[in-house]
Coordinates of C-alpha atoms and ligand atoms in Angstrom, one line a residue:
X1 CA 21.5 14.9 38.1
X2 CA 24.7 14.8 35.9
X3 CA 26.2 12.6 38.3
X4 CA 23.9 10.2 38.5
X5 CA 23.9 9.9 34.7
X6 CA 27.3 10.6 34.1
X7 CA 28.3 7.7 31.7
X8 CA 25.3 8.6 29.4
X9 CA 25.9 12.6 29.4
X10 CA 29.6 11.8 28.9
X11 CA 28.8 10.2 25.6
X12 CA 26.5 12.5 24.4
X13 CA 27.0 15.7 22.2
X14 CA 25.6 18.7 23.3
X15 CA 22.3 18.3 21.7
X16 CA 21.7 15.2 22.8
X17 CA 22.1 15.7 25.9
X18 CA 20.0 18.9 25.9
X19 CA 17.4 16.6 24.7
X20 CA 17.6 14.3 27.2
X21 CA 17.4 16.7 30.3
X22 CA 14.6 18.5 28.6
X23 CA 12.4 15.2 28.6
X24 CA 12.5 15.6 32.1
X25 CA 12.1 11.5 32.9
X26 CA 14.4 10.1 35.0
X27 CA 12.8 6.7 34.5
X28 CA 14.2 7.1 31.1
X29 CA 17.7 8.5 32.2
X30 CA 17.9 5.6 34.4
X31 CA 17.3 3.1 32.0
X32 CA 19.6 4.3 29.5
X33 CA 22.4 5.2 32.3
X34 CA 22.3 1.2 32.9
X35 CA 22.2 0.1 29.4
X36 CA 25.0 2.4 28.2
X37 CA 27.4 1.8 31.4
X38 CA 26.7 -1.8 29.9
X39 CA 27.0 -1.9 26.3
X40 CA 29.7 1.2 26.5
X41 CA 29.2 2.6 23.2
X42 CA 32.0 5.5 22.2
X43 CA 29.1 7.9 21.7
X44 CA 25.2 8.1 21.9
X45 CA 23.1 10.0 19.6
X46 CA 19.7 11.0 20.5
X47 CA 16.8 11.1 17.7
X48 CA 14.1 13.7 18.8
X49 CA 11.2 14.7 16.4
X50 CA 13.5 17.2 14.9
X51 CA 14.0 16.3 11.1
X52 CA 17.4 16.8 11.1
X53 CA 18.3 13.9 13.7
X54 CA 16.8 11.0 11.5
X55 CA 18.8 13.0 8.8
X56 CA 21.7 12.6 10.7
X57 CA 21.0 8.7 11.3
X58 CA 20.3 7.9 7.4
X59 CA 23.7 9.7 6.4
X60 CA 25.2 7.5 9.2
X61 CA 23.6 4.0 8.1
X62 CA 25.5 4.8 4.7
X63 CA 28.9 6.3 6.3
X64 CA 28.9 3.0 8.3
X65 CA 28.1 0.8 5.1
X66 CA 25.1 -0.9 6.9
X67 CA 23.2 0.7 4.0
X68 CA 24.5 1.2 0.1
X69 CA 22.9 3.4 -2.2
X70 CA 21.3 2.5 -5.1
X71 CA 20.6 4.0 -8.1
X72 CA 17.2 5.6 -7.7
X73 CA 17.7 8.5 -5.7
X74 CA 16.4 8.0 -1.5
X75 CA 16.8 3.8 -2.6
X76 CA 19.2 2.1 -0.4
X77 CA 20.2 -1.8 0.4
X78 CA 21.1 -3.4 3.4
X79 CA 22.4 -7.0 4.0
X80 CA 21.9 -9.1 7.0
X81 CA 24.4 -12.2 7.5
X82 CA 23.6 -15.2 5.5
X83 CA 22.5 -17.3 8.6
X84 CA 20.5 -14.1 10.0
X85 CA 17.9 -13.6 7.3
X86 CA 14.6 -14.7 9.6
X87 CA 13.3 -14.4 12.8
X88 CA 14.8 -16.9 15.2
X89 CA 12.2 -18.7 17.3
X90 CA 14.4 -20.8 19.1
X91 CA 16.9 -18.2 20.6
X92 CA 13.4 -16.1 21.3
X93 CA 12.3 -16.5 24.9
X94 CA 10.3 -15.1 27.5
X95 CA 12.0 -14.7 31.0
X96 CA 9.5 -16.3 33.6
X97 CA 10.3 -16.0 37.3
X98 CA 10.0 -18.7 39.3
X99 CA 6.3 -20.5 39.3
X100 CA 5.3 -19.0 36.4
X101 CA 4.0 -21.3 33.5
X102 CA 3.1 -19.9 30.0
X103 CA 2.1 -23.3 28.8
X104 CA 3.9 -25.4 26.4
X105 CA 3.9 -23.5 23.2
X106 CA 5.7 -20.4 24.1
X107 CA 9.4 -20.5 24.9
X108 CA 10.6 -19.4 27.9
X109 CA 13.5 -19.1 30.4
X110 CA 14.1 -18.7 33.7
X111 CA 14.2 -15.1 34.6
X112 CA 17.4 -14.5 36.3
X113 CA 19.5 -17.1 34.4
X114 CA 18.5 -15.3 30.9
X115 CA 19.4 -11.9 32.1
X116 CA 22.3 -13.0 33.3
X117 CA 23.2 -14.6 29.9
X118 CA 22.0 -11.5 27.8
X119 CA 23.6 -9.3 29.7
X120 CA 27.0 -11.0 29.6
X121 CA 26.3 -11.0 25.9
X122 CA 25.7 -7.3 25.7
X123 CA 28.3 -6.4 28.1
X124 CA 30.7 -3.9 25.9
X125 CA 28.7 -4.8 23.0
X126 CA 28.7 -1.5 21.2
X127 CA 32.4 -0.9 21.8
X128 CA 33.8 1.3 19.5
X129 CA 30.5 2.1 17.7
X130 CA 28.1 4.7 18.1
X131 CA 24.6 3.9 19.8
X132 CA 21.3 5.5 19.1
X133 CA 18.4 6.4 20.9
X134 CA 15.1 6.6 19.6
X135 CA 11.6 7.7 21.3
X136 CA 8.9 6.5 19.2
X137 CA 5.2 5.9 19.3
X138 CA 3.1 2.6 18.7
X139 CA -0.3 3.9 16.8
X140 CA -0.6 7.2 16.2
X141 CA 0.4 9.7 19.0
X142 CA -1.2 11.2 21.5
X143 CA -4.4 9.0 20.9
X144 CA -6.5 6.3 23.2
X145 CA -4.3 3.6 21.6
X146 CA -0.8 5.2 21.7
X147 CA 1.8 3.3 23.7
X148 CA 5.7 4.5 23.7
X149 CA 8.8 3.1 23.5
X150 CA 12.3 4.1 23.8
X151 CA 14.9 2.0 21.9
X152 CA 18.5 2.2 22.3
X153 CA 20.7 0.4 19.3
X154 CA 24.1 0.6 17.9
X155 CA 22.6 -0.2 14.6
X156 CA 21.9 2.7 12.2
X157 CA 20.0 0.6 9.9
X158 CA 17.5 -0.7 12.9
X159 CA 17.6 2.9 13.7
X160 CA 16.7 4.0 10.4
X161 CA 14.0 1.4 9.6
X162 CA 12.4 2.2 13.1
X163 CA 11.6 5.4 11.5
X164 CA 10.3 4.7 8.4
X165 CA 8.1 2.1 10.4
X166 CA 6.6 4.1 13.2
X167 CA 6.0 7.6 14.4
X168 CA 8.6 9.8 16.2
X169 CA 7.2 10.7 20.0
X170 CA 10.0 12.7 21.6
X171 CA 7.7 15.3 22.5
X172 CA 4.8 12.9 23.4
X173 CA 7.2 11.3 25.8
X174 CA 7.0 13.8 27.8
X175 CA 3.2 13.4 29.0
X176 CA 3.2 9.8 28.4
X177 CA 1.2 7.7 30.7
X178 CA 2.4 6.7 33.6
X179 CA 2.1 3.2 33.4
X180 CA 5.6 3.5 31.7
X181 CA 6.5 2.6 28.0
X182 CA 8.5 -0.1 26.6
X183 CA 12.3 -0.4 26.3
X184 CA 14.6 -2.2 23.9
X185 CA 18.1 -2.5 24.0
X186 CA 19.5 -3.8 20.8
X187 CA 23.4 -4.8 19.6
X188 CA 24.4 -6.4 16.5
X189 CA 27.5 -7.4 18.8
X190 CA 30.7 -7.8 16.9
X191 CA 30.5 -7.5 13.0
X192 CA 32.8 -9.4 10.2
X193 CA 34.1 -7.4 7.2
X194 CA 30.9 -7.1 5.5
X195 CA 29.3 -5.5 8.8
X196 CA 27.5 -8.3 9.3
X197 CA 26.9 -10.0 13.2
X198 CA 29.6 -12.1 13.2
X199 CA 28.2 -14.5 16.5
X200 CA 25.1 -15.2 15.2
X201 CA 25.3 -18.6 17.0
X202 CA 25.4 -16.3 20.0
X203 CA 22.0 -14.6 18.9
X204 CA 19.7 -14.0 21.5
X205 CA 16.3 -12.0 21.6
X206 CA 15.2 -12.5 25.6
X207 CA 11.4 -10.7 26.5
X208 CA 11.4 -9.3 30.1
X209 CA 7.7 -9.1 30.3
X210 CA 8.1 -7.9 34.0
X211 CA 9.8 -5.0 33.4
X212 CA 8.7 -4.8 29.9
X213 CA 12.1 -4.5 28.2
X214 CA 13.2 -6.6 25.4
X215 CA 17.3 -7.5 24.7
X216 CA 18.4 -8.4 21.3
X217 CA 21.8 -9.2 20.4
X218 CA 24.2 -10.6 17.7
X219 CA 21.4 -10.0 15.0
X220 CA 20.7 -8.0 12.5
X221 CA 17.2 -8.9 11.1
X222 CA 14.7 -6.5 11.5
X223 CA 12.2 -9.1 12.7
X224 CA 14.5 -9.9 15.7
X225 CA 16.0 -6.2 15.9
X226 CA 13.2 -3.3 15.4
X227 CA 11.8 -3.0 19.0
X228 CA 8.5 -1.4 17.8
X229 CA 7.8 -4.3 15.7
X230 CA 7.3 -8.1 17.0
X231 CA 9.3 -7.4 20.2
X232 CA 6.8 -4.6 21.2
X233 CA 4.0 -6.9 20.1
X234 CA 4.7 -9.2 22.6
X235 CA 4.8 -6.5 25.2
X236 CA 1.6 -5.4 24.1
X237 CA -0.5 -8.8 23.8
X238 CA 0.6 -8.8 27.7
X239 CA -1.1 -5.4 28.2
X240 CA -3.8 -5.9 26.0
X241 CA -4.4 -9.3 28.2
X242 CA -4.3 -6.7 31.3
X243 CA -6.3 -4.4 30.3
X244 CA -9.0 -6.2 28.0
X245 CA -8.0 -4.7 24.4
X246 CA -6.3 -7.1 21.8
X247 CA -3.1 -6.4 20.4
X248 CA -3.2 -8.3 17.0
X249 CA -0.5 -9.8 14.0
X250 CA -3.3 -7.9 11.7
X251 CA -3.5 -5.7 8.9
X252 CA -6.3 -3.1 8.5
X253 CA -8.1 -2.0 5.4
X254 CA -11.2 -0.2 3.9
X255 CA -13.1 -2.5 1.7
X256 CA -15.9 -1.2 -0.6
X257 CA -18.8 -2.8 -1.3
X258 CA -20.0 -2.6 -5.0
X259 CA -23.2 -0.1 -3.8
X260 CA -20.4 2.6 -2.6
X261 CA -20.0 1.9 1.4
X262 CA -16.4 1.5 2.5
X263 CA -15.9 -0.7 5.6
X264 CA -13.2 -1.5 7.6
X265 CA -11.4 -5.4 8.1
X266 CA -8.7 -6.3 10.4
X267 CA -6.9 -9.9 8.8
X268 CA -4.5 -12.2 10.5
X269 CA -2.5 -14.3 8.3
X270 CA 0.8 -16.1 9.4
X271 CA 3.8 -14.7 7.5
X272 CA 4.1 -15.2 4.0
X273 CA 0.3 -16.4 3.6
X274 CA -1.1 -13.6 1.9
X275 CA -1.9 -10.8 4.5
X276 CA 0.4 -8.0 2.7
X277 CA -1.1 -8.8 -0.6
X278 CA -5.0 -9.1 0.6
X279 CA -4.7 -5.5 2.1
X280 CA -2.9 -4.1 -1.0
X281 CA -5.6 -5.6 -3.1
X282 CA -6.5 -3.6 -6.2
X283 CA -9.5 -1.3 -5.4
X284 CA -9.2 -0.8 -1.8
X285 CA -7.5 0.6 0.6
X286 CA -4.7 -0.4 2.9
X287 CA -4.1 1.4 6.5
X288 CA -1.8 -1.3 7.9
X289 CA -0.4 -4.5 6.8
X290 CA 1.1 -6.3 10.0
X291 CA -0.1 -4.8 13.5
X292 CA -3.4 -3.6 15.1
X293 CA -4.4 -2.6 18.2
X294 CA -7.8 -2.8 19.0
X295 CA -10.4 -1.2 21.4
X296 CA -13.7 -0.8 22.7
X297 CA -14.7 3.0 22.0
X298 CA -18.3 4.0 22.5
X299 CA -20.0 0.1 22.2
X300 CA -18.0 -0.5 19.1
X301 CA -14.8 -2.1 18.5
X302 CA -12.2 0.3 16.6
X303 CA -8.7 -0.3 15.4
X304 CA -5.5 1.7 14.5
X305 CA -2.0 0.2 12.4
X306 CA 0.4 0.5 15.2
X307 CA 2.8 1.3 12.4
X308 CA 3.1 4.1 9.6
X309 CA 5.4 2.0 7.5
X310 CA 5.7 -1.5 5.4
X311 CA 8.3 -4.2 6.0
X312 CA 7.4 -6.4 3.4
X313 CA 8.3 -9.4 1.7
X314 CA 9.7 -8.7 -2.0
X315 CA 9.0 -11.9 -3.7
X316 CA 6.7 -12.2 -6.8
X317 CA 6.4 -8.6 -6.6
X318 CA 6.2 -7.7 -10.2
X319 CA 4.1 -5.0 -12.2
X320 CA 1.4 -7.0 -13.2
X321 CA 0.5 -8.4 -9.9
X322 CA 1.2 -5.6 -7.6
X323 CA 1.1 -2.4 -9.5
X324 CA 1.3 -0.1 -6.6
X325 CA 4.2 -1.5 -4.8
X326 CA 6.1 -1.7 -8.2
X327 CA 5.9 2.0 -8.6
X328 CA 6.8 2.8 -5.1
X329 CA 10.0 0.4 -5.4
X330 CA 10.8 1.6 -8.9
X331 CA 10.6 5.6 -8.0
X332 CA 12.4 8.1 -6.3
X333 CA 11.6 8.0 -2.5
X334 CA 12.6 6.5 0.9
X335 CA 13.0 2.4 0.4
X336 CA 15.3 0.1 2.3
X337 CA 15.8 -3.0 0.3
X338 CA 17.0 -6.0 2.1
X339 CA 18.5 -9.2 1.0
X340 CA 17.9 -8.5 -2.6
X341 CA 20.6 -8.9 -5.7
X342 CA 22.1 -5.8 -6.4
X343 CA 23.7 -5.4 -9.8
X344 CA 24.7 -2.0 -10.8
X345 CA 22.9 -0.3 -8.5
X346 CA 19.7 -2.1 -9.2
X347 CA 17.8 -4.3 -7.1
X348 CA 16.5 -7.7 -8.1
X349 CA 14.3 -10.2 -6.3
X350 CA 12.5 -13.4 -6.9
X351 CA 9.3 -13.2 -9.0
X352 CA 9.7 -9.8 -10.2
X353 CA 9.6 -11.2 -13.6
X354 CA 12.9 -9.9 -14.9
X355 CA 15.6 -12.0 -16.5
X356 CA 17.7 -13.2 -13.4
X357 CA 21.7 -11.8 -13.5
X358 CA 23.9 -14.3 -13.1
X359 CA 26.4 -12.6 -10.8
X360 CA 26.2 -9.4 -8.3
X361 CA 26.2 -8.7 -4.7
X362 CA 23.5 -10.4 -2.3
X363 CA 23.6 -11.4 1.4
X364 CA 26.4 -13.7 1.1
X365 CA 28.5 -11.6 -0.5
X366 CA 29.7 -11.3 -4.1
X367 CA 27.3 -13.9 -5.8
X368 CA 27.0 -16.1 -9.3
X369 CA 25.3 -18.8 -10.3
X370 CA 25.7 -21.6 -8.8
X371 CA 27.5 -20.4 -5.8
X372 CA 27.0 -22.7 -2.6
X373 CA 26.9 -22.3 1.0
X374 CA 28.9 -24.0 3.5
X375 CA 26.3 -27.3 3.2
X376 CA 26.7 -27.1 -0.3
X377 CA 23.4 -25.8 -1.0
X378 CA 22.9 -23.3 -4.0
X379 CA 22.4 -19.9 -2.5
X380 CA 19.4 -18.1 -4.5
X381 CA 20.3 -14.8 -5.8
X382 CA 17.6 -13.0 -3.8
X383 CA 16.6 -14.4 -0.6
X384 CA 13.0 -15.5 -0.4
X385 CA 12.4 -13.5 2.7
X386 CA 13.8 -10.5 1.1
X387 CA 12.3 -7.1 2.4
X388 CA 11.5 -3.5 1.5
X389 CA 10.7 -1.3 4.0
X390 CA 8.6 1.9 2.8
X391 CA 6.3 4.6 4.3
X392 CA 2.6 4.0 4.0
X393 CA 1.8 7.3 2.8
X394 CA 4.1 6.7 -0.5
X395 CA 1.5 4.2 -1.4
X396 CA -1.2 5.5 -4.0
X397 CA -3.8 2.8 -2.4
X398 CA -3.0 4.0 1.5
X399 CA -6.1 5.6 3.4
X400 CA -4.0 8.1 5.5
X401 CA -6.9 9.8 7.2
X402 CA -7.5 6.4 8.7
X403 CA -4.3 5.8 9.6
X404 CA -3.4 8.7 11.3
X405 CA -7.4 8.9 12.7
X406 CA -6.4 8.8 16.9
X407 CA -9.9 7.6 17.5
X408 CA -9.3 4.6 14.9
X409 CA -11.7 3.1 12.5
X410 CA -14.8 0.8 13.0
X411 CA -14.3 -2.4 12.4
X412 CA -16.6 -4.1 10.6
X413 CA -15.3 -7.8 10.1
X414 CA -12.3 -10.0 11.0
X415 CA -10.5 -12.0 8.5
X416 CA -8.5 -15.2 9.5
X417 CA -6.6 -17.0 6.7
X418 CA -3.9 -19.7 6.8
X419 CA -1.7 -21.6 4.2
X420 CA -4.1 -24.7 4.0
X421 CA -4.0 -27.1 0.9
X422 CA -6.7 -29.3 2.1
X423 CA -9.3 -27.9 4.7
X424 CA -10.9 -25.2 4.3
X425 CA -12.8 -23.6 1.7
X426 CA -11.8 -20.3 0.1
X427 CA -14.0 -17.9 2.1
X428 CA -16.8 -18.7 4.7
X429 CA -18.2 -16.8 7.8
X430 CA -18.6 -17.8 11.2
X431 CA -22.0 -18.3 13.4
X432 CA -21.0 -15.8 15.8
X433 CA -18.4 -14.1 17.3
X434 CA -17.1 -16.5 20.0
X435 CA -17.7 -19.2 17.4
X436 CA -15.2 -17.5 14.7
X437 CA -12.8 -16.8 17.6
X438 CA -12.5 -20.5 18.3
X439 CA -13.5 -22.6 15.4
X440 CA -11.7 -20.3 12.8
X441 CA -8.9 -17.5 14.8
X442 CA -8.1 -20.1 17.6
X443 CA -7.8 -23.1 15.1
X444 CA -5.8 -21.5 12.5
X445 CA -3.1 -23.8 10.7
X446 CA -0.7 -22.9 8.3
X447 CA 2.2 -24.6 6.8
X448 CA 5.1 -22.8 6.8
X449 CA 6.9 -20.6 4.5
X450 CA 10.5 -18.7 4.5
X451 CA 9.8 -15.8 7.2
X452 CA 11.2 -18.0 10.0
X453 CA 14.0 -20.3 10.2
X454 CA 13.2 -23.7 9.3
X455 CA 11.8 -26.4 7.5
X456 CA 9.2 -25.5 4.5
X457 CA 5.7 -27.1 4.1
X458 CA 4.8 -28.5 7.4
X459 CA 1.7 -27.8 8.9
X460 CA 1.6 -25.4 11.9
X461 CA -0.6 -24.4 14.3
X462 CA -0.8 -20.8 14.8
X463 CA -3.7 -19.2 16.7
X464 CA -4.8 -16.0 15.4
X465 CA -1.3 -15.9 13.3
X466 CA -0.3 -14.8 16.3
X467 CA 1.5 -17.8 18.0
X468 CA 5.0 -16.6 17.8
X469 CA 4.1 -13.3 19.3
X470 CA 1.9 -14.6 22.4
X471 CA 3.2 -13.6 25.8
X472 CA 0.5 -15.4 27.5
X473 CA -1.0 -19.3 27.7
X474 CA -2.9 -19.6 24.6
X475 CA -6.3 -20.4 26.3
X476 CA -6.1 -17.1 28.2
X477 CA -5.7 -15.3 24.8
X478 CA -8.5 -16.8 23.5
X479 CA -10.3 -16.2 26.3
X480 CA -9.6 -12.3 26.0
X481 CA -10.8 -12.2 22.6
X482 CA -14.3 -13.9 23.8
X483 CA -14.4 -11.2 26.4
X484 CA -13.3 -8.6 24.5
X485 CA -16.6 -8.0 22.8
X486 CA -19.1 -8.7 25.8
X487 CA -22.2 -5.7 26.1
X488 CA -20.9 -3.8 22.6
X489 CA -23.4 -2.3 20.5
X490 CA -21.7 -3.7 17.4
X491 CA -19.6 -6.6 17.2
X492 CA -17.4 -7.3 14.5
X493 CA -18.4 -10.5 11.9
X494 CA -15.8 -13.4 11.7
X495 CA -14.4 -14.7 8.3
X496 CA -12.3 -17.5 7.4
X497 CA -10.4 -17.6 3.9
X498 CA -8.0 -19.9 2.4
X499 CA -6.2 -19.2 -0.4
X500 CA -4.1 -22.2 -1.1
X501 CA -6.7 -24.9 -1.3
X502 CA -5.6 -27.5 -3.9
X503 CA -7.1 -30.7 -5.7
X504 CA -6.3 -34.1 -5.3
X505 CA -3.4 -33.8 -7.7
X506 CA -1.9 -30.7 -5.9
X507 CA -3.3 -28.1 -8.1
X508 CA -4.5 -24.5 -6.9
X509 CA -8.2 -24.2 -6.8
X510 CA -8.2 -20.4 -6.9
X511 CA -6.5 -17.8 -8.8
X512 CA -4.2 -15.3 -7.2
X513 CA -6.9 -12.4 -7.5
X514 CA -9.8 -14.4 -6.9
X515 CA -9.5 -12.8 -3.0
X516 CA -10.8 -9.4 -4.3
X517 CA -14.3 -11.2 -5.2
X518 CA -14.2 -12.8 -1.7
X519 CA -13.5 -9.2 -0.1
X520 CA -16.4 -8.0 -2.0
X521 CA -18.2 -10.9 -0.5
X522 CA -17.5 -10.3 2.8
X523 CA -18.3 -6.3 2.5
X524 CA -21.5 -7.4 1.0
X525 CA -22.2 -9.5 4.1
X526 CA -21.5 -7.1 6.4
X527 CA -23.9 -4.6 5.0
X528 CA -26.4 -7.3 4.2
X529 CA -26.3 -7.3 0.7
X530 CA -25.5 -11.0 0.3
X531 CA -27.4 -14.3 1.8
X532 CA -25.6 -17.6 2.6
X533 CA -26.3 -21.0 3.8
X534 CA -25.2 -22.9 6.8
X535 CA -23.1 -25.6 6.8
X536 CA -21.0 -27.5 9.6
X537 CA -18.5 -24.9 9.8
X538 CA -20.2 -21.9 9.2
X539 CA -22.1 -19.8 6.8
X540 CA -21.0 -20.4 3.0
X541 CA -21.5 -18.3 -0.3
X542 CA -24.1 -18.8 -2.6
X543 CA -23.2 -19.8 -6.3
X544 CA -25.0 -17.1 -8.1
X545 CA -24.1 -14.4 -5.8
X546 CA -20.2 -15.4 -6.8
X547 CA -20.6 -16.0 -10.1
X548 CA -22.0 -12.0 -10.4
X549 CA -19.1 -10.8 -8.3
X550 CA -16.2 -13.0 -10.3
X551 CA -17.9 -11.5 -13.6
X552 CA -18.2 -7.8 -12.3
X553 CA -14.7 -7.6 -10.1
X554 CA -12.7 -9.9 -12.4
X555 CA -14.4 -10.3 -15.7
X556 CA -13.7 -13.9 -15.4
X557 CA -16.5 -16.4 -15.8
X558 CA -17.2 -18.7 -12.9
X559 CA -18.9 -22.0 -13.3
X560 CA -20.9 -24.1 -11.4
X561 CA -17.9 -26.7 -11.5
X562 CA -15.3 -24.0 -10.1
X563 CA -17.7 -23.4 -7.3
X564 CA -18.6 -27.3 -6.6
X565 CA -14.7 -27.9 -6.5
X566 CA -13.8 -24.8 -3.8
X567 CA -16.9 -25.0 -1.8
X568 CA -17.2 -28.8 -1.0
X569 CA -16.8 -29.5 2.7
X570 CA -13.9 -32.0 3.5
X571 CA -15.6 -33.3 6.1
X572 CA -13.2 -35.7 7.1
X573 CA -10.4 -33.3 7.5
X574 CA -12.1 -30.4 9.1
X575 CA -13.0 -33.1 11.7
X576 CA -9.5 -34.0 11.7
X577 CA -8.5 -30.5 12.3
X578 CA -10.7 -30.0 15.1
X579 CA -9.7 -33.1 17.2
X580 CA -6.2 -31.6 16.6
X581 CA -7.2 -28.3 18.1
X582 CA -9.1 -30.3 21.3
X583 CA -5.9 -31.7 21.9
X584 CA -4.3 -28.7 22.0
X585 CA -6.7 -26.3 23.7
X586 CA -7.3 -29.4 26.3
X587 CA -4.1 -29.4 27.7
X588 CA -4.3 -27.7 31.0
X589 CA -1.4 -25.5 31.0
X590 CA -3.2 -24.0 27.9
X591 CA -5.8 -22.6 30.6
X592 CA -8.6 -22.5 27.8
X593 CA -12.2 -21.4 29.1
X594 CA -14.6 -24.1 29.2
X595 CA -16.8 -22.1 26.6
X596 CA -14.0 -22.3 24.1
X597 CA -13.9 -26.3 24.6
X598 CA -17.4 -26.6 24.5
X599 CA -17.7 -24.9 20.8
X600 CA -15.0 -27.1 19.5
X601 CA -17.1 -30.4 20.9
X602 CA -20.3 -29.2 19.4
X603 CA -18.6 -28.9 15.8
X604 CA -16.7 -32.1 16.2
X605 CA -20.3 -33.6 16.6
X606 CA -21.9 -32.0 14.1
X607 CA -19.1 -32.7 11.7
X608 CA -19.1 -36.1 13.0
X609 CA -22.7 -36.8 12.4
X610 CA -22.2 -35.5 8.8
X611 CA -19.2 -37.9 7.6
X612 CA -21.4 -40.7 9.1
X613 CA -24.7 -39.3 7.0
X614 CA -23.0 -38.0 4.0
X615 CA -19.2 -39.0 3.5
X616 CA -15.9 -37.1 3.9
X617 CA -16.5 -34.5 1.1
X618 CA -20.0 -33.0 0.7
X619 CA -20.4 -31.1 -2.5
X620 CA -22.0 -27.3 -1.3
X621 CA -25.3 -28.0 -3.6
X622 CA -26.2 -31.1 -1.1
X623 CA -24.9 -28.9 1.5
X624 CA -27.6 -26.1 0.8
X625 CA -30.3 -28.6 0.4
X626 CA -29.7 -31.2 3.1
X627 CA -27.8 -29.2 6.0
X628 CA -29.9 -27.4 7.7
X629 CA -33.4 -29.1 7.7
X630 CA -32.7 -32.8 7.7
X631 CA -29.0 -33.6 8.3
X632 CA -26.9 -32.6 11.2
X633 CA -28.3 -29.7 13.2
Ligands
SPV701 C1 6.4 -11.6 9.8 O1 7.1 -12.4 9.8 O2 5.4 -11.6 10.1 C2 6.9 -10.2 9.7 C3 8.3 -9.8 9.1 O3 6.1 -9.3 9.5 S1 9.1 -9.9 11.0 O4 9.3 -8.5 10.9 O5 10.3 -10.7 10.5 O6 8.2 -10.3 12.0
MN702 MN1 4.1 -10.0 10.6

C-alpha cells in the first residue's frame, strides 16, 4: 500500500497519512497519488471532519497571505487578481471524445488534446506550496440526494471557502455509493507578489465528464476554483440526466401565504438578476441561494440545497434593503469578503450606502480615486462582482431545519426570472408543467451583468439560468425536465418573473421590494387562494388581488395605471422571443424533443393571431375580457 502511494504518503504528516489510510478507499488514493505526483506540492494536508483540521486551514489562509484579517472578529478579505474577477466562460471547456456532440452552445475541446494541455499546465504547479485534500458532500450527507467529492487544491482560501459552503463528509466517504465521487484538481499556479495567479492568460477550467474530474489552473476566483460549486454542477447535470433527476442553478426558499401556510419554491435566475435577493426577502425563509438538486420521492418533487453557505454578490447590500445580510456582514463571525475595498480593516462595497473612501486596498493593490488599469479605464473602488462568503446558519431568516432535512422539502413551485427590460410581465403562471418548462424555463433570456467576463447589457439566451453549466445538449436537458414529473401525484406550478421591466423611456416599472408581492401571489396561487386569467403566454393576476397584496405587504397604493403599465402584454416582443427560441431549438445539434417544438409553435400561432387582431401591446383589461372567449383561442 505504502509503495503504491509513495509520493502521496511521503508528503503527508502523520495525521494526514493515517486519515487517508483509514478511509479504506483505494480509488481515492489512486486519484490523489496521480495528481500529487503531477502537481508536486511540498506537502499534503488532509481535512477530515475534525474541526481542528479546518481551524488549521483558516490559519494557513492568513499565514500565506491569501486572506487578511479585518477589524471584526472572524472576518477576512481575499483579493483575486485584476483579470481574475469572474467566471471565465471562454476557457471553461468540456473534454469530448471523438464523435461526441454537445451542441453549438457548449464550449468543448477534444479530450486527448485538452487533457494533455491542462496536465501540462498542472505539472509542477504546486511546487513550493502546501496542498489541501478535502472530503466534502453535496447536499445533506447520508441522504437520497447526497453526492460526494474530493478536492485537491493548493489554495487555503479555496479550501476555506469550500468548508464554509459545503458539508464535510470524510466519514460519509467511507460508505459512499459505488458509482463514485466527483474529483477536483485546482492549482492557482505561479503567484505574483500580491499572491495572485500570475499566468491568467493560461487560465483553464477543463471538465472531464467521462472520469468526473474537473481541472482548474492559473485562477483563484471561487466560481472557477471551488470545485463543489459550478464545477460540480456541470458533472451533476450529466448524472441527473442519466438518472432522471434535476441538478439546477436554483435557490430554495420557504414562502408564507397570508393565511399562514408555508410552501417551498425553487427559483432559477441568471447571475445578478435577483436570485439571492428573492430568497432573502423580508418575511420569508431562505434554504439556499444558488444550487438545488430535485428528485422524485414518494410521488412528489422534493429538493435540497446542495450547499450550506452563500457566495453572494456584495453590491447594493445596505442596511435598509438587506438588513439581515447587513447584520451578518457587520457582526463577529466567519465571513470572507472578496474584491471589496479595505480601509483600516473595514470593507466597503458598491452601493453600501456609505461615503466612498478616496483610497484603500482593493483587487488592484493600493487604490486611489482616479486610478486607471492598463487599458486606461478607471478602476472602481470595489469590483461590481465583489462577494461575501458566509454560512447560511448565520442568517436569522434561514430555515435551518429544511436545510438539514435529509429528504429535502416538497417543491410547490418553480420560478424562472431573467433581466428583461421589454418582454415579460412582472409575474405570470404557465398553463402546465410542459408549457412552463418550454416557454418560460427553456426560453429564459437575460441582459448580461458583471458576474461573468465580457460586455454588459446584451440579451443572452440562458435556459433555466443554467446554460453556463450545461453538460448535455440543451434540447435533451429540456426533455429531461419534461419527463421528470411524469406519473407524479403532484406536480409543481411554474411561474415566470421579471424584476427589470422598463417603460418606453427606460424607467423601471416595478419597485425593488415588489417581489415580496409577487411571491405572496404565487404562494396564494399554489394554495388556490387567488384566481387568474388566461392570456397567450399564461395566467396573469387580477388587479384587485395585487391591490390588496401591495397594501398588506408593502403598505403601498397600487393603482390601475401601475397595473396596466406592468401587465400589458407586449405581444410583438413576446412573439420575437418565441421566434428566437424556435431558431435555437430547431438546430439539430440541440436535440430538442418534438413536443417542446410543438409548444413553441402553438404559442407562436396564438401570439401571431393576437398581434393581428389586437396590435403590438394589449392592456390586461382587454386581455381578461377578450382573450379567452373571443380572440385567439
Ligand atoms: C454565479 O455567478 O452564478 C454565482 C457565482 O453563483 S459563481 O460561483 O461565480 O458561479
Ligand atoms: Mn450562481
